[in-house]
Structure formats: structure tokens, C-alpha cells
XYZ file of C-alpha atoms in Angstrom:
587
model
C 85.607 95.169 100.593
C 87.911 97.132 98.161
C 91.259 98.572 98.557
C 92.894 101.330 96.848
C 96.742 102.529 97.312
C 98.028 105.610 95.829
C 101.806 105.169 95.475
C 104.402 107.756 94.410
C 108.351 108.100 94.116
C 110.327 110.447 96.179
C 107.715 111.680 98.095
C 109.331 114.438 100.849
C 107.614 113.604 103.850
C 109.181 117.547 105.524
C 108.031 119.381 102.781
C 104.487 117.925 103.287
C 101.900 120.224 104.689
C 100.435 118.020 106.828
C 103.785 117.048 108.578
C 103.965 121.133 109.516
C 105.708 121.944 106.345
C 104.427 125.314 104.234
C 106.860 124.728 101.077
C 104.326 123.092 98.663
C 101.372 124.048 97.712
C 99.695 120.491 98.385
C 96.004 121.388 99.582
C 94.835 117.372 98.473
C 97.545 116.402 100.943
C 96.191 118.495 103.988
C 92.588 117.036 102.389
C 93.299 113.462 102.607
C 95.394 114.612 106.439
C 91.645 115.230 107.231
C 90.068 111.830 106.235
C 92.802 109.424 107.041
C 95.546 108.931 109.746
C 98.924 110.577 109.124
C 101.636 107.861 110.056
C 104.438 109.703 111.951
C 106.817 107.425 112.428
C 106.623 105.344 108.972
C 110.203 104.505 107.734
C 111.487 102.696 104.584
C 113.370 99.350 104.420
C 115.427 98.768 101.439
C 116.197 100.871 98.643
C 115.917 102.609 96.553
C 112.950 101.711 94.111
C 112.728 97.680 92.764
C 114.210 96.665 96.597
C 111.018 98.710 97.960
C 108.491 97.258 95.445
C 109.627 93.815 96.856
C 109.149 94.503 100.146
C 105.591 95.549 99.113
C 105.074 92.161 98.017
C 107.286 90.046 100.012
C 106.779 92.285 103.578
C 110.275 91.600 104.280
C 113.646 93.151 103.617
C 115.587 93.073 100.392
C 118.435 94.632 101.026
C 121.009 91.943 103.541
C 120.753 89.387 100.946
C 120.360 91.238 97.500
C 120.726 94.592 95.162
C 118.460 95.690 92.740
C 116.510 93.087 91.384
C 113.367 90.964 90.063
C 111.396 88.845 92.605
C 112.233 85.870 93.411
C 110.971 82.045 92.118
C 110.361 81.665 95.865
C 109.190 84.834 97.040
C 105.383 85.470 98.069
C 103.621 88.037 96.130
C 101.064 89.971 98.042
C 99.392 90.670 94.699
C 98.930 86.979 93.694
C 98.240 85.638 97.054
C 95.169 88.386 97.030
C 94.403 87.183 93.053
C 94.634 83.112 93.973
C 92.289 84.154 97.243
C 89.890 85.738 94.834
C 90.432 89.244 94.487
C 90.622 90.752 91.311
C 94.384 92.993 91.675
C 95.668 95.912 89.183
C 98.213 98.138 88.697
C 97.973 100.979 86.598
C 101.860 102.795 86.980
C 103.901 104.760 84.180
C 107.290 103.547 86.350
C 109.616 102.518 84.089
C 111.457 100.141 86.002
C 109.192 97.763 86.109
C 110.006 97.155 82.619
C 113.479 96.809 82.738
C 115.475 93.387 83.185
C 115.702 94.279 87.267
C 111.992 94.645 87.469
C 110.846 92.563 85.346
C 108.532 89.971 87.335
C 106.607 92.626 89.145
C 103.510 93.278 87.307
C 103.100 90.010 85.494
C 101.801 89.197 89.449
C 98.684 91.481 89.031
C 95.449 90.214 87.788
C 95.800 92.966 84.853
C 97.655 95.925 84.805
C 98.631 98.865 82.503
C 101.930 100.741 81.598
C 101.972 104.711 80.542
C 105.211 105.606 78.589
C 107.808 108.479 78.649
C 109.302 108.943 82.079
C 112.945 109.791 83.007
C 114.559 108.596 79.688
C 112.637 105.325 79.152
C 113.463 104.259 75.678
C 110.181 105.392 74.335
C 110.147 107.007 71.083
C 112.835 107.097 68.570
C 114.391 109.804 67.222
C 118.001 108.858 65.269
C 119.485 111.754 64.789
C 118.352 114.633 67.168
C 120.977 116.348 68.682
C 120.951 116.390 72.572
C 119.131 119.288 74.395
C 121.179 121.690 75.903
C 121.446 120.778 79.910
C 120.878 117.219 78.748
C 124.104 114.733 79.002
C 124.462 111.254 78.440
C 122.035 108.832 76.547
C 119.308 108.640 79.509
C 119.260 112.474 79.563
C 118.742 112.589 75.860
C 116.251 110.484 75.228
C 114.366 111.906 77.962
C 114.348 115.217 76.032
C 113.395 113.770 73.139
C 109.823 112.027 75.370
C 109.361 115.486 76.779
C 108.529 116.320 73.172
C 105.934 114.446 73.018
C 104.314 115.679 76.369
C 103.572 119.162 75.997
C 99.994 118.686 77.351
C 99.429 117.789 80.863
C 96.650 115.304 79.709
C 99.941 113.508 77.581
C 102.240 113.369 80.706
C 102.319 109.904 82.123
C 101.466 111.211 85.620
C 98.296 111.953 83.938
C 97.019 108.779 81.874
C 98.368 105.993 85.050
C 95.433 108.099 87.111
C 93.217 108.546 84.436
C 93.923 104.282 84.299
C 93.299 103.790 87.945
C 90.247 105.691 87.676
C 88.887 104.365 85.301
C 89.624 100.846 87.055
C 87.354 102.052 89.915
C 84.717 103.722 87.579
C 84.388 100.308 85.862
C 83.718 98.195 89.068
C 82.207 100.608 91.186
C 79.157 98.176 91.450
C 82.159 94.742 91.891
C 83.333 93.565 95.392
C 86.933 92.086 95.992
C 89.297 94.472 93.911
C 92.810 95.800 94.585
C 93.816 99.220 92.406
C 97.472 100.072 92.871
C 97.569 103.779 91.147
C 101.470 103.663 91.159
C 103.313 107.004 89.666
C 107.043 107.739 88.745
C 106.416 111.593 90.164
C 108.115 113.370 91.759
C 110.419 110.957 90.670
C 113.630 113.495 88.597
C 113.613 114.683 86.752
C 111.094 116.751 87.752
C 109.347 117.628 84.858
C 106.019 119.368 85.053
C 103.834 122.658 83.258
C 103.570 126.031 84.082
C 100.596 125.976 85.780
C 102.635 124.038 88.011
C 105.792 126.189 87.850
C 103.521 129.231 88.608
C 103.341 128.502 91.872
C 106.866 129.275 93.106
C 108.045 132.094 91.574
C 111.962 132.662 91.712
C 114.679 134.554 89.873
C 116.990 131.773 88.062
C 119.160 132.835 84.885
C 121.401 129.874 84.632
C 121.617 126.405 83.187
C 118.546 123.931 83.434
C 118.171 122.014 86.426
C 115.557 119.719 86.930
C 117.350 116.778 86.977
C 120.263 117.105 89.972
C 122.765 114.631 89.669
C 123.629 112.207 92.397
C 126.027 113.881 94.268
C 127.573 116.817 97.043
C 126.229 120.259 96.276
C 128.645 122.078 94.178
C 125.980 124.233 92.500
C 125.467 128.035 93.724
C 122.309 129.030 95.729
C 119.904 130.046 93.015
C 120.768 127.430 90.774
C 119.471 125.170 93.857
C 116.829 127.010 94.575
C 115.305 126.627 91.103
C 115.516 123.064 91.691
C 113.562 122.974 94.774
C 111.456 125.063 92.882
C 110.976 122.892 89.972
C 110.706 119.947 92.761
C 107.592 121.739 94.350
C 105.826 122.463 90.977
C 106.050 118.885 90.457
C 104.495 117.949 93.838
C 101.787 120.116 93.355
C 100.997 118.378 89.895
C 101.247 114.946 92.139
C 98.625 117.019 94.441
C 96.399 117.703 91.713
C 96.389 113.933 90.357
C 95.923 112.550 94.339
C 92.753 114.939 94.613
C 91.111 113.062 91.343
C 90.963 109.919 93.614
C 89.725 112.085 96.549
C 86.729 112.772 94.335
C 85.744 109.567 93.198
C 85.681 108.584 96.256
C 83.553 111.416 97.563
C 81.241 111.047 94.969
C 80.852 107.127 95.246
C 80.755 106.802 98.908
C 83.459 104.712 98.847
C 85.146 105.727 102.442
C 82.127 103.747 103.403
C 83.988 100.210 102.310
C 87.695 100.678 100.886
C 90.948 100.531 102.088
C 92.821 103.394 100.909
C 96.421 103.569 101.582
C 98.676 106.734 100.350
C 102.218 106.227 100.885
C 105.874 106.264 98.493
C 108.869 104.360 98.506
C 111.416 106.800 99.683
C 112.594 110.656 99.289
C 114.748 112.760 97.538
C 117.607 115.265 98.861
C 116.947 118.955 97.328
C 120.208 120.534 99.508
C 119.762 118.832 102.854
C 122.896 117.804 104.380
C 124.789 119.467 101.512
C 123.783 116.516 99.018
C 120.999 115.749 96.155
C 119.669 113.126 95.747
C 119.744 109.050 97.535
C 121.936 105.866 97.082
C 125.302 108.005 97.313
C 125.381 109.288 100.737
C 124.156 108.134 104.057
C 120.319 107.064 104.617
C 119.260 110.400 106.203
C 115.942 110.744 108.079
C 114.647 112.931 104.659
C 115.542 109.745 102.779
C 113.755 107.244 104.772
C 111.090 108.798 107.310
C 108.241 108.956 104.695
C 105.099 109.984 104.310
C 102.403 107.687 104.815
C 98.271 107.827 105.169
C 95.708 105.165 105.715
C 91.885 104.926 106.168
C 90.496 101.799 107.213
C 86.830 101.917 107.081
C 86.903 99.035 109.867
C 87.679 101.638 112.445
C 87.074 104.576 110.398
C 89.691 106.334 112.197
C 90.168 109.904 110.519
C 92.221 113.307 111.327
C 94.574 111.620 113.862
C 98.478 110.751 113.854
C 99.477 107.447 114.747
C 103.478 107.076 116.145
C 103.618 104.099 115.965
C 107.172 102.662 114.261
C 105.857 101.031 111.290
C 107.013 100.417 107.476
C 106.599 99.482 103.987
C 107.501 95.759 104.908
C 103.883 96.453 106.812
C 101.923 96.788 103.216
C 101.405 93.443 102.359
C 100.160 92.041 105.403
C 97.919 95.305 105.822
C 96.682 94.531 102.593
C 96.116 90.678 103.054
C 94.678 90.820 106.852
C 92.109 93.551 104.805
C 90.957 90.860 102.562
C 90.852 88.038 105.488
C 94.103 86.360 103.759
C 96.587 85.054 105.857
C 100.251 86.354 105.966
C 102.496 83.516 105.284
C 105.771 82.834 107.341
C 108.073 83.981 105.435
C 106.351 87.893 105.624
C 107.970 89.677 108.892
C 106.155 92.772 108.462
C 102.441 93.311 110.039
C 99.226 94.836 109.542
C 98.850 98.275 110.466
C 96.016 99.079 113.090
C 94.447 102.124 112.854
C 91.755 103.352 116.118
C 90.065 105.963 117.397
C 93.213 107.053 118.668
C 94.567 110.619 120.110
C 97.189 112.489 118.545
C 99.723 111.343 121.285
C 98.579 107.616 121.600
C 99.065 104.318 119.548
C 97.372 101.313 119.313
C 99.000 99.481 116.503
C 101.104 96.920 117.083
C 104.165 97.539 118.727
C 107.547 97.259 116.496
C 111.082 97.814 118.958
C 113.311 98.517 115.842
C 113.417 99.147 112.224
C 115.870 98.127 109.706
C 116.593 100.079 106.723
C 119.319 100.576 103.716
C 120.869 99.845 100.275
C 122.514 96.209 99.557
C 126.343 96.567 100.882
C 125.721 100.355 102.636
C 125.249 101.059 105.667
C 122.984 98.881 107.940
C 120.923 101.200 109.716
C 117.907 100.630 112.385
C 115.848 103.109 114.514
C 113.827 102.784 117.104
C 111.637 105.953 116.667
C 113.944 108.319 118.456
C 117.286 107.384 117.633
C 118.786 106.223 114.005
C 122.283 104.005 114.013
C 124.224 103.966 111.063
C 126.413 100.942 111.162
C 129.337 101.204 108.427
C 132.005 98.410 107.692
C 134.776 97.834 109.956
C 137.449 97.999 107.443
C 137.591 99.316 104.009
C 137.047 96.960 101.871
C 133.795 96.434 102.867
C 134.192 93.142 102.340
C 133.107 90.341 102.870
C 129.688 90.912 100.549
C 127.881 88.388 98.714
C 125.097 88.479 96.621
C 122.013 85.321 96.978
C 119.876 85.328 93.607
C 118.205 82.966 91.370
C 117.459 85.866 89.055
C 120.424 87.343 88.591
C 119.743 91.097 86.708
C 121.002 94.446 87.770
C 118.644 97.265 87.252
C 119.147 97.739 83.353
C 120.917 94.328 82.619
C 121.742 91.021 82.626
C 124.587 90.338 85.336
C 127.945 89.827 83.189
C 129.717 86.365 82.681
C 132.542 87.868 84.971
C 130.435 87.997 87.754
C 129.518 84.313 87.873
C 133.460 83.587 88.085
C 133.223 82.952 92.078
C 129.760 81.561 91.865
C 128.828 78.697 94.468
C 125.661 77.414 95.515
C 124.389 78.705 99.169
C 122.588 76.429 101.522
C 118.638 77.743 102.164
C 117.674 80.489 103.766
C 114.743 80.192 106.026
C 112.424 81.790 103.378
C 113.816 80.343 100.358
C 111.261 77.272 100.722
C 114.587 74.530 101.047
C 116.054 76.253 98.020
C 119.517 76.575 97.431
C 120.366 80.092 95.308
C 123.582 81.325 93.635
C 125.920 83.160 96.029
C 127.857 85.800 93.922
C 130.712 88.415 95.035
C 128.040 91.607 95.589
C 129.100 95.119 94.454
C 128.384 98.047 96.668
C 127.275 101.721 94.759
C 129.348 103.330 97.934
C 131.320 102.166 100.284
C 129.907 103.193 103.812
C 133.394 103.592 105.243
C 133.957 106.446 103.577
C 131.243 108.130 105.854
C 132.289 106.608 108.938
C 129.569 105.119 111.507
C 126.804 107.347 112.836
C 124.298 107.960 115.325
C 121.874 110.633 115.923
C 119.202 111.475 118.583
C 115.852 112.665 116.135
C 114.490 114.394 119.902
C 117.357 116.665 120.506
C 118.958 116.462 116.590
C 116.036 116.123 114.363
C 118.000 117.708 111.350
C 120.982 114.780 111.934
C 123.439 117.523 111.891
C 125.218 116.676 115.356
C 126.123 112.903 115.472
C 126.656 111.742 118.968
C 129.920 109.941 120.528
C 127.554 108.043 123.618
C 129.156 104.359 123.807
C 126.135 103.175 125.827
C 123.568 104.578 123.526
C 125.574 102.907 120.483
C 125.743 99.781 122.555
C 122.156 99.510 122.827
C 121.126 100.582 119.315
C 124.152 97.665 118.104
C 122.522 95.048 119.959
C 119.444 96.044 118.229
C 120.827 95.963 114.877
C 122.235 92.391 115.149
C 118.570 90.783 116.793
C 117.110 92.327 114.045
C 119.257 91.132 111.337
C 119.335 87.176 112.935
C 115.285 87.435 113.034
C 115.619 88.343 109.125
C 118.504 85.205 108.551
C 120.921 87.845 107.294
C 123.855 85.899 106.155
C 126.884 85.405 107.846
C 128.909 87.716 105.721
C 126.973 90.519 106.443
C 127.999 90.205 110.546
C 131.506 89.676 109.155
C 131.083 93.148 107.086
C 130.248 94.640 109.581
C 132.619 93.749 112.427
C 129.853 91.604 114.187
C 129.757 88.597 115.800
C 127.417 86.341 114.665
C 126.289 83.868 117.477
C 126.894 86.151 120.399
C 125.592 90.043 121.691
C 127.901 92.637 120.425
C 129.805 94.133 123.200
C 132.001 97.315 123.423
C 134.733 96.106 121.663
C 132.553 96.261 118.598
C 132.071 99.852 118.513
C 132.540 101.960 115.767
C 131.504 105.261 115.917
C 134.666 106.929 117.918
C 137.189 104.840 115.308
C 135.360 106.290 112.695
C 134.476 109.942 113.741
C 137.150 111.417 111.602
C 136.415 109.692 108.393
C 132.774 110.613 109.292
C 133.930 114.612 110.283
C 135.699 114.758 106.863
C 133.052 112.849 104.767
C 130.618 115.748 106.236
C 132.392 118.691 104.927
C 130.939 120.534 101.686
C 133.164 120.295 98.666
C 134.575 123.530 97.375
C 134.223 125.055 94.114
C 137.055 123.471 91.483
C 138.733 126.784 91.580
C 140.141 126.698 94.745
C 142.173 123.455 94.576
C 145.411 124.023 92.677
C 145.819 123.332 89.094
C 147.881 122.198 86.779
C 148.357 120.272 83.579
C 146.938 117.494 85.361
C 144.610 118.535 87.963
C 140.660 117.255 89.425
C 139.378 118.671 86.526
C 140.936 115.836 84.343
C 139.276 112.671 83.261
C 139.855 110.274 85.737
C 141.033 107.959 82.616
C 143.479 109.868 81.364
C 144.651 110.167 85.029
C 145.034 106.609 84.935
C 146.380 106.510 81.764
C 149.364 108.491 82.932
C 151.750 106.823 84.889
C 152.506 109.753 86.982
C 149.412 110.885 88.122
C 148.223 106.887 88.450
C 151.430 106.792 90.867
C 149.342 110.062 93.057
C 146.226 108.748 93.112
C 147.158 105.331 94.304
C 149.053 106.834 97.291
C 146.006 108.904 97.745
C 142.870 106.763 96.963
C 144.168 103.376 96.757
C 140.548 101.863 96.978
C 139.613 103.968 93.701
C 142.380 102.868 91.704
C 141.669 99.401 92.242
C 138.238 99.496 91.802
C 136.856 97.829 88.085
C 134.462 100.417 87.705
C 137.180 103.569 87.533
C 137.830 101.887 84.130
C 134.311 102.689 82.937
C 134.165 106.424 84.139
C 134.983 107.635 80.941
C 135.225 111.553 81.027
C 133.964 111.428 84.411
C 136.839 114.098 86.350
C 137.974 113.211 89.804
C 136.678 116.351 91.108
C 133.125 114.867 89.982
C 133.437 111.929 91.425
C 134.677 113.386 95.156
C 131.194 114.232 94.903
C 129.617 111.158 95.164
C 132.350 109.524 97.135
C 133.081 111.825 99.874
C 136.851 112.146 99.955
C 137.846 114.558 102.032
C 138.892 118.482 101.133
C 142.458 117.717 102.640
C 142.577 114.756 100.600
C 141.923 116.282 97.675
C 143.802 119.570 98.304
C 147.075 116.868 98.678
C 145.802 115.831 95.383
C 145.505 118.494 93.413
C 148.926 120.303 94.605
C 150.628 116.606 93.138
C 149.056 116.607 90.086
C 150.052 120.476 89.814
C 153.597 119.640 89.714
C 153.537 117.001 86.909
């Protein structure tokens, strides 16, 4: 018994051929779907990158208790459990976040591991005096431009090396039994760096600035620039498709289909103009981001060429792999093994899940039952209380600052912390969900999530499902309070928020007009926020219209960021921006 997991990052389901799209040339994904079961209702859980990977190890949600971070001392790690049960586990990856402070405890859980340098500004090649390349702003983009100089051929690309290493492990162990290899590539995560062979698959006219690294913001770029960015993403997915084909070739040539489990998955998607947004994390978690492509071949059932519509999630991956190797899941794992049969496209014999939670720490808490999606925002503008529970106080690229421990307490143990008390600290959200409001969608009638529902009956049903799943996951009391929910009883109609926050939601959905449509004077929306805060007159204007922004410590770190650029990530309404611009122009 052997198992292979091929994992991509930021792979869009809605753009792949097996899910009905012809946008991307990906013959090997089509070939994959013919040999596996395509999971039609596979949802993310915790976002983004490392929170999703904690779920892959632990089989339980991350985002209700803590933000981006390492595995905790009390976590059950699926690769480590397999290793302890005599299954050799191997990781081949070019995902740079594993090697930062916020991901440093994941790769040692495997029996062996390999890492390949160069992705997304990885601090790899040390060139001191080189000027930043045109269109590359900031230290990470500058480093990425340097790295690209060492990746001139596809054979040198970290994606290629990652698949080389994974295939070498498989080839070296064809005669061995009881192994699991995770071939995990960072692509097609931004920046969308590929080669001419793939770019030529998507011809288009464009003569603007380079745009293979979209901002985490609302779309304000012209249509041709958006089309160019989408083409760059498609080219990189086609390159990923080539790499996937190498794995399928290996399985074909060595009859691995007879006894080897294959899972192909991703952590989340990426917005390329849908809903008027780029990227992820700074907007609600629309379906393009959380309704994911996933494929599974189970040699025990040999089901292939079908679609399974059961509601499954990232938290189900660990129990699935443990079950395959006959290693029991732990009581703390809330996921269940993904079962496949020779079911028809309209049937499913997988274990039923009533609902699936998903979200980011401090953002909306979302739930879907497969048809409706309910995005619950915080009840008040302060998005409080938000608490962080951890024994591993690191963020993505750094340790917690001493100031973050000022109000530190020891929390009571949670049901999954093995009797251990964690640190309880005040959390910080990347984006305040209140600025987007609470949203409800019916995917059957509104698959693109363009028309939020105001349906109190459905909202109450979904709210009760959300609260039930939060209780089952031992969510902290502070999460219930932040969302305006009762802790020990069922939510009632008085707890509904869709109608109460409808104006906020409508304003957030408006596109951001070009900067030149706003009033302008010496101080304007294009002035760095630091300058606006330094002038008492303009600070007074901001205090009056966006007090939640001016009272945030985050603003002091913005440097040259403008209010207009900030508006693209914080959902400030057009009306408010016009009022601010008009008052600034009078100064």
C-alpha cells in the first residue's frame, strides 16, 4: 500500500476543464478526471496557506482558535502518525512558507523531506546593489526579481525540481511498500512566473506594465491589464498541468494504479477579477476561493471517471490517508475518511456532512450545506473580542512582538489540547469583516454569488448550523461574542444580521472608481496615509469618516500607502471616499 498526494497552491476549480471550463489548456487534468473521482463539493476550511496545512496534518479547523502559525505541541500530525506506524512519509516541496517562522514545525513531521528554493521572494540569492526591476516594488518583489535571474530554464524552476524529487522518490521505492509521498508545489500561487512555451498558449494584445503579481485589492486596472494577468495565471496552470502529467505517466508505466492511493488537491483559489477583486484574504471568501478542485483514486474501490457530490473538506484528508494505511484517527480529528464507490454522477456514497465551516482568523465565519453559503460578519464595528490561543507565538515571517504579550493569560484547556493550557492573547484581524456585512447566497439560483439573499428563514437555519458546528469544534466563547451569538442556546431571529447589515454589504460591493474621479487638492486620496495622519487638519477628516482606521496601530506602519490604495483593501464605500476627498480638497 502506497499513497501519493499532489498538492498545488491557489488552483482555481472554476477554470479547470474537469469542472466544465475551457479557459485553461490542461489535458492532464482532463486525463486525471478520467482516472479518478472528481469531488464536486470539496471545500476549504482554514485559510490561507499554513492554516490549511495545519488542517491537512490535524484533521480539524485552525481558524477559530488561532491565526497563521506552526503546528502546536498538542497537535496530532498525520504524517508523523504514519511514520510512527511504520509508513515512510516523504515531503518534496518548493513552498517557501514551510521555512519561515510561521511554518517551521511542519516538515520535520515527515520521515524525510526536500525543499527547493526561489519562489515568491524567497530570501535565496544575495545580490546587494542591484536596483529593483521595473514594476517590482518592495523588498519581497525585489528579491523575487533577483531569484528569477537564476531560473531562466524550466528545468531550473523550483516547481520542476519539486516534481523531479517526488518522482525520484517514487522510482527509488517502486519495490517498497508502505510509503506516502507529498509532492507539493507553490504554483500557481502568485507571482505567475512561467515560460514562453506556456505564455504562447494564451495570445492577447497587451502593451502595459508587467502584471503577473496582482495586488490584494479591488480591481482598478484597465481591462487589458486584467486580461493579461489572467493569461499569466493560465500559463502557469498549464505548466502545472505538464508536471501533473509526469506523475500520471509514472503511475501508468509502473502499474501504480493497482495499489497506490492518489489525491490531487489545493489549499484555496485565487480571484482574478471575479467580484471586482484580486487575490484572497482581503475580501469575503467567495466560492472561487473556497470551492476547490480535488480528485481521488482509491485502489480499493477503483472508482474512476465519476463525480462525487458529497460535501467534503480539507480536514478530511488526514483521516483519509490514515484510514488507507489502517492507522486509527485520533479523537481530536473531526474530519472523516473520503469514501469513493462506483457511484453515478448524481449519487454519492461518501460519509454525509451536514455542513462545512470555513474562514480566516478574525474574519467572517462561514458555513455551507452545499447549496446555501452563509457568511457571518462580526456584530459590531470593533470586531471584538478576538483572541489568539497558542503555545507557538509566531506569525508568518516573524515572532510575536513583546507588546502582543501585554495582556497575556493562560486559558483553560480546550478539548483538543491534551489537557494543556495555552496562551490567550488579543488577536488581530487582517481585515474587519464588518466592512463587508453578513451575506447569504443560494448557489443553486446564484452560482456566481452576485445577488445576496434577504431570507430570514434560511438565514436562521444556516446560523443555527454554524453555531452547532462551532460548538462541535470547541470554538472559544469569544468567537460567539464577536459574532453576536448566544453561547449556551440556539440562535433566535433577534440574532440575524443580513438585513441589519445590508447597506454596509451593498456599499462594500461597489467597484472602486478611478482615482481621477475624486476631488483633488494639495491633500487627496493619493496622498500617503502617513502624511494625512501627520497633518492635524486631514487627520480630523479621517477621524470623522473612518475612525476605525485612524485608531489602528496598523496605520503607523503603512509608509507610502495611500488612502486610495487602502480603500481598495478595506471596502470603504465610494460615498465615504467622495466625502473625504471633498473635505481634503478644501484644506
